[in-house]
Coordinates of C-alpha atoms and ligand atoms in Angstrom, one line a residue:
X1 CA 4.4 -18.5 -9.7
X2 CA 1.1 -18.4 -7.9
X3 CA -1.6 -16.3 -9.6
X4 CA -1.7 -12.5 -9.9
X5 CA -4.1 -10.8 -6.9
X6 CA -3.0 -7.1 -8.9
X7 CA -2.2 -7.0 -12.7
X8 CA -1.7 -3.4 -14.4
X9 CA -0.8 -3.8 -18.1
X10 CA -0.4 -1.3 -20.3
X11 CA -1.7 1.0 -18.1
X12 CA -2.2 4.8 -19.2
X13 CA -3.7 7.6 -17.8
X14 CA -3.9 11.3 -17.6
X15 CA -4.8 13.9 -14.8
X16 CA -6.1 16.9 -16.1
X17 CA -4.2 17.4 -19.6
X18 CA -0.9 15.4 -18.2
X19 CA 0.1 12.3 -19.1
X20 CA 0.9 10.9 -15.6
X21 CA 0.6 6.9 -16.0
X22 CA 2.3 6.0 -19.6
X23 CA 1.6 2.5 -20.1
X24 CA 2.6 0.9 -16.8
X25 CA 3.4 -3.0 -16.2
X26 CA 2.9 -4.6 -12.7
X27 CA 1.7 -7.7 -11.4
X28 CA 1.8 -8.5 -7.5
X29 CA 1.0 -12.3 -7.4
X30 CA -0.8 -13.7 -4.3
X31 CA 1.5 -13.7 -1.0
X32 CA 3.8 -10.9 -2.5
X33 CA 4.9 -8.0 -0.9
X34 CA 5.9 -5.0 -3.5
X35 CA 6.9 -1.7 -2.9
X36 CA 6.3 1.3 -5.6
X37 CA 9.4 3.4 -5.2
X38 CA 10.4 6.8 -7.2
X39 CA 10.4 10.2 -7.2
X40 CA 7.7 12.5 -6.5
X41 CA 5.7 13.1 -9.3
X42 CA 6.6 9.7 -10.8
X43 CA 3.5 8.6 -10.7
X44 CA 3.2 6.2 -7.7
X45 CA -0.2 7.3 -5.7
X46 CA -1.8 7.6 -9.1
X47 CA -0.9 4.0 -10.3
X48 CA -2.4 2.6 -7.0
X49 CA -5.0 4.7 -7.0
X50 CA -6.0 3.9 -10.5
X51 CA -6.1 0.3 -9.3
X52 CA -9.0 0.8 -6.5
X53 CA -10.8 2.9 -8.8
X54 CA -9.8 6.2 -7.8
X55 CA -8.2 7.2 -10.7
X56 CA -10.2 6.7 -14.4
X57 CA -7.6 5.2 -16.9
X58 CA -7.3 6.0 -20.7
X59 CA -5.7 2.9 -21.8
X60 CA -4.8 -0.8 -21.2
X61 CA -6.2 -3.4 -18.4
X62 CA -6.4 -3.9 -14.7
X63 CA -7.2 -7.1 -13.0
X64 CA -8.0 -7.6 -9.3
X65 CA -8.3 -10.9 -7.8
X66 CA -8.5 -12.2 -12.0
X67 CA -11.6 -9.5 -12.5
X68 CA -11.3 -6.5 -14.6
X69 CA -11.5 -3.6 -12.1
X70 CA -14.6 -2.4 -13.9
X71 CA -16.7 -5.4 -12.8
X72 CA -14.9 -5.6 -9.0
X73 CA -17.0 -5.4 -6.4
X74 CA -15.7 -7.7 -3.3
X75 CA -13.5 -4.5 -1.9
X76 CA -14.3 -6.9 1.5
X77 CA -10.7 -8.7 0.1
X78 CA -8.9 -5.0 0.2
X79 CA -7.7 -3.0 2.6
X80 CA -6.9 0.5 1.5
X81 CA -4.6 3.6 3.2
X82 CA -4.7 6.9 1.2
X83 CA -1.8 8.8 1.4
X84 CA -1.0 11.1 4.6
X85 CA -4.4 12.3 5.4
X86 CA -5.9 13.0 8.7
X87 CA -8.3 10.0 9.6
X88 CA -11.5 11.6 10.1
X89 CA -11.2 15.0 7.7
X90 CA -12.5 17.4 10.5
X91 CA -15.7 15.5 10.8
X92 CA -16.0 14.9 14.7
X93 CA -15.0 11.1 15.0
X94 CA -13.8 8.9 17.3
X95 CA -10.1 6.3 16.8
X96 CA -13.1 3.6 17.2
X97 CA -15.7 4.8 14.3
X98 CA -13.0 5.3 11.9
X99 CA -11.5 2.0 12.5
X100 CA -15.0 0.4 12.5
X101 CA -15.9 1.9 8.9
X102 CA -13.0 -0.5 7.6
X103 CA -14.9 -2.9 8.7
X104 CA -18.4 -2.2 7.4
X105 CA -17.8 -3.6 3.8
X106 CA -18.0 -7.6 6.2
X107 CA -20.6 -6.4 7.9
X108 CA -24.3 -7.6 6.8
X109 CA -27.0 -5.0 6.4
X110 CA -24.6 -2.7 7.8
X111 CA -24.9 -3.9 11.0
X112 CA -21.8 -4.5 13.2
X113 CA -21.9 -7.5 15.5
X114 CA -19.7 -9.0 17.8
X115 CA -17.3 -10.2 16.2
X116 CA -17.0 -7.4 14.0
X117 CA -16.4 -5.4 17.2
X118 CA -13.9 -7.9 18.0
X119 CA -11.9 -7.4 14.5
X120 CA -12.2 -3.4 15.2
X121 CA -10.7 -3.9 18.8
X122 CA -7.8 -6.6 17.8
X123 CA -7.1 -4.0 14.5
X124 CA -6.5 -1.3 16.9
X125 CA -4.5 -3.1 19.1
X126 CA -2.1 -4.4 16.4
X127 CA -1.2 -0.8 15.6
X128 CA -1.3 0.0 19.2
X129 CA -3.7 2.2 19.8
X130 CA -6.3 0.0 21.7
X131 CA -6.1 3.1 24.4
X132 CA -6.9 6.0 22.3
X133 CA -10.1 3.5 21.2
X134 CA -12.7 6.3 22.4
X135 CA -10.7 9.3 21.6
X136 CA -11.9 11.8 19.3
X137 CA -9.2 11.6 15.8
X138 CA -9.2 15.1 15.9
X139 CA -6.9 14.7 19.2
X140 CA -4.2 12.4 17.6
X141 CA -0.8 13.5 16.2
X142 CA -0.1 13.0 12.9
X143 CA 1.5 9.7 13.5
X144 CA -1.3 8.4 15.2
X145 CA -3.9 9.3 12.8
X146 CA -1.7 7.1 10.2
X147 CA -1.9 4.3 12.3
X148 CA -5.2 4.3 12.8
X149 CA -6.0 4.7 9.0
X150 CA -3.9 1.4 9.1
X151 CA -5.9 -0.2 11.5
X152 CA -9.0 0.9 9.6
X153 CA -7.5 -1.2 6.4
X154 CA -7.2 -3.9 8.8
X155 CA -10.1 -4.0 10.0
X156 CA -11.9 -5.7 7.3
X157 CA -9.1 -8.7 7.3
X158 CA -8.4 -8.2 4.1
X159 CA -6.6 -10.6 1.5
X160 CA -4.7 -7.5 -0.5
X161 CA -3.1 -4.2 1.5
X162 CA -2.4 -1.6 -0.8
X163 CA -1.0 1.2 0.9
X164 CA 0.4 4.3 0.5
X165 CA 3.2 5.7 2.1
X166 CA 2.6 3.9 5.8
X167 CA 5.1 5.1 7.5
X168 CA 4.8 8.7 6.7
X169 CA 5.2 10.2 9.8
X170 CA 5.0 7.5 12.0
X171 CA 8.0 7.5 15.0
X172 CA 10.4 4.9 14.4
X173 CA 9.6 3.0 17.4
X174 CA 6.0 2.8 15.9
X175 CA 7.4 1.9 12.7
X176 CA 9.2 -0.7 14.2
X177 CA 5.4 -2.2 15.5
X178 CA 3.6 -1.3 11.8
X179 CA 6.9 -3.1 10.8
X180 CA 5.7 -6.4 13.0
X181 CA 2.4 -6.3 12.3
X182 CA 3.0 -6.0 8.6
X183 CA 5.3 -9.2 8.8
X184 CA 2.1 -11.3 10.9
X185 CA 0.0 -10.4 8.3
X186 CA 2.2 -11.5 5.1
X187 CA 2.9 -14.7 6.8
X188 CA -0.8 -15.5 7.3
X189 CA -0.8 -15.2 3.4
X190 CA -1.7 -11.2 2.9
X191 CA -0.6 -9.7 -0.4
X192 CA 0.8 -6.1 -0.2
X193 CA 1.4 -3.1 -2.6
X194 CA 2.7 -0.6 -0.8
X195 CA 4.4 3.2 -2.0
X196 CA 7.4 3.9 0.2
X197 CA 10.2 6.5 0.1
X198 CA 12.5 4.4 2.4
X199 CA 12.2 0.6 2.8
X200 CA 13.4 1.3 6.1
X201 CA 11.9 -1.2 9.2
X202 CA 9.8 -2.7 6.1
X203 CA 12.9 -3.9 4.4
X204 CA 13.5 -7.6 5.4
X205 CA 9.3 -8.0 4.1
X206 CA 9.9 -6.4 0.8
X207 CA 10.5 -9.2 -2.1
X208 CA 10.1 -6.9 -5.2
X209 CA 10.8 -2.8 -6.1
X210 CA 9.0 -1.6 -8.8
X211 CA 10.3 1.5 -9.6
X212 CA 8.4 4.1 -11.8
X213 CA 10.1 7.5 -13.4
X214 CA 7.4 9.6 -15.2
X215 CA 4.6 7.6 -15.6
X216 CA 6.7 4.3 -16.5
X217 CA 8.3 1.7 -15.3
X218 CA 12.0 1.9 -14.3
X219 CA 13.1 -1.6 -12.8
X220 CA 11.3 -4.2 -11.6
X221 CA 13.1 -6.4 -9.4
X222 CA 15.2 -7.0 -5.9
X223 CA 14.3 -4.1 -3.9
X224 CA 17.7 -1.7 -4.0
X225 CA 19.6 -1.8 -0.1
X226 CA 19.3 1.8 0.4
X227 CA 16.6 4.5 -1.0
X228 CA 19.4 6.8 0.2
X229 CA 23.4 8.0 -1.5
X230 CA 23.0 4.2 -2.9
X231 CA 19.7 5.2 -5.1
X232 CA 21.1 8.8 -6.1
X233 CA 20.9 9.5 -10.0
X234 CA 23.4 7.6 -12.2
X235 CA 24.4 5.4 -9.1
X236 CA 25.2 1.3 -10.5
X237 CA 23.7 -0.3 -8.1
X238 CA 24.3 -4.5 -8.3
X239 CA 22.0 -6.5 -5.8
X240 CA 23.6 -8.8 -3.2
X241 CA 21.6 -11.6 -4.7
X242 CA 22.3 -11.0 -8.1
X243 CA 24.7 -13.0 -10.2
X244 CA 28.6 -11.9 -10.6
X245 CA 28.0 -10.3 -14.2
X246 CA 24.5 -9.2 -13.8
X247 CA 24.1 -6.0 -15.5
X248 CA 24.0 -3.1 -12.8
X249 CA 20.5 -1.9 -12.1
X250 CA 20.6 2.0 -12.6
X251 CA 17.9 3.0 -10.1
X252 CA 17.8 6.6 -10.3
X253 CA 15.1 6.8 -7.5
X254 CA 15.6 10.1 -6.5
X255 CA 15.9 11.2 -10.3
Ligands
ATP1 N1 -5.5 16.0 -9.2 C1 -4.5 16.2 -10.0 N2 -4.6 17.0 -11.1 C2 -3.6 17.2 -12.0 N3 -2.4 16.6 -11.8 C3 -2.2 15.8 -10.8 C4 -3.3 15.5 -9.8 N4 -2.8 14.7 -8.9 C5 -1.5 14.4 -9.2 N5 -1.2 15.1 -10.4 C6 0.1 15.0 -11.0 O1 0.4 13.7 -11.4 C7 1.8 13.4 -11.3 C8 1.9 12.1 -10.4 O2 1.4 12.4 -9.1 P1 1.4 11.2 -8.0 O3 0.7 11.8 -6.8 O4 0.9 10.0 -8.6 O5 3.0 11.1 -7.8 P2 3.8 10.3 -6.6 O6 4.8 9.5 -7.3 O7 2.8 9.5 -5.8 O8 4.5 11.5 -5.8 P3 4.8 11.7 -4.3 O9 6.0 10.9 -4.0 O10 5.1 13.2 -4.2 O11 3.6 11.3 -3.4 C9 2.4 14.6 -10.7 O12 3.1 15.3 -11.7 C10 1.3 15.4 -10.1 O13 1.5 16.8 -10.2

């Protein structure tokens, strides 16, 4: 197995007085594509948030890229998306200087140059919004605002995309061009953590569900078929791929 890029072990951590991480295990290895799945509440944005830094842990270790996430500091290699947000916060911005602050972090000095430029124009076109480029983000929909956050993640070419909920929002056809992109970018070699309540167009891409139920981890292994009547609490679910008499996986996603 090629080397981790994310490795969570042991992983504990508390907002305000509640326990919300209890000693979580999770390694994405390079070229993997892994999606956090469970219930709201179980945890999900905090564990990927405690891996960017977001989030302070009490207990156990993180690795990015084989350095503890305390002495990380080539976020260059990582594209983040934040949960459902709008793009710009109210701050008067437009689709171009949100995608172009993904890119900042492979900029020198701070200064963009052409081919940065470049990467923020071919980012936005990849999530297809090349024509709302000089727009101001407080004109978009909901949907679009995603997919520019996406393009902003993108921006920076990043080795590792750890996102959060993607699709939230985002029309199905749209979905269906995240969806594409997505798939471009794992066969050029891009890990990927994402948080998803339905594997939906991202299926086919998925190779791994981690699935975490108050704070801990739940199953790790094949992604289940359907987050839907096939995930519902105290449904056996047995993977197409897995042998005969493999145990069934109780997945209890919506539990
Ligand atoms: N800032 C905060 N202060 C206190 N508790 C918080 C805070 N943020 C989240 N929590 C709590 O931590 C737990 C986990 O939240 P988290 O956002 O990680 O869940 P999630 O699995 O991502 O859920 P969802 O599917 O709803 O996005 C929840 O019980 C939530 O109430």
């Amino acid at each position: 197995m090629s080397e981790p890029v994310i490795s969570l072990r042991g992983v504990t951590a508390e907002l305000g007085s509640r326990p919300v991480l209890r000693g979580i295990d999770l390694t994405v290895h390079r070229g993997e594509v892994v999606a956090l799945l469970g219930a709201n509440g179980s945890g999900k944005s905090t564990a990927i948030r405690s891996v960017i830094g977001q989030v302070p842990v009490s207990g156990g270790e993180i690795e990015i890229f084989g350095t503890p996430r305390r002495r990380f500091r080539d976020w260059k290699r990582v594209g983040y998306v934040p949960q459902r947000t709008t793009a710009a916060g109210g701050v008067p911005a437009t689709v171009t200087e949100i995608v172009a602050s993904g890119r900042l972090s492979r900029a020198r000095f701070g200064v963009l140059r052409k081919a940065d430029h470049e990467a923020v124009r071919h980012a936005l076109e990849l999530v297809g919004m090349a024509d709302r480029a000089k727009d101001s983000v407080n004109a978009l929909s909901g949907g679009q605002h995603q997919r520019v956050l996406i393009a902003r993640a993108l921006a920076s070419e990043p080795e590792l995309l750890i996102m959060d909920e993607p699709m939230a929002g985002v029309d199905l056809a749209s979905q269906e061009v995240l969806a594409q992109t997505l798939r471009e970018q794992v066969a050029a070699g891009t890990t990927v953590l994402l948080v998803l309540h339905e594997l939906g167009p991202l299926e086919p891409l998925i190779d791994r569900a981690v699935v975490l139920r108050d704070g801990c981890v739940l199953h790790d292994g094949p992604p289940p078929r359907a987050v839907g009547q096939h995930a519902l609490p105290g449904h056996d679910h047995v993977h197409p791929h897995a042998a005969h008499d493999a145990e069934p996986i109780r997945t209890g996603l919506l539990s």
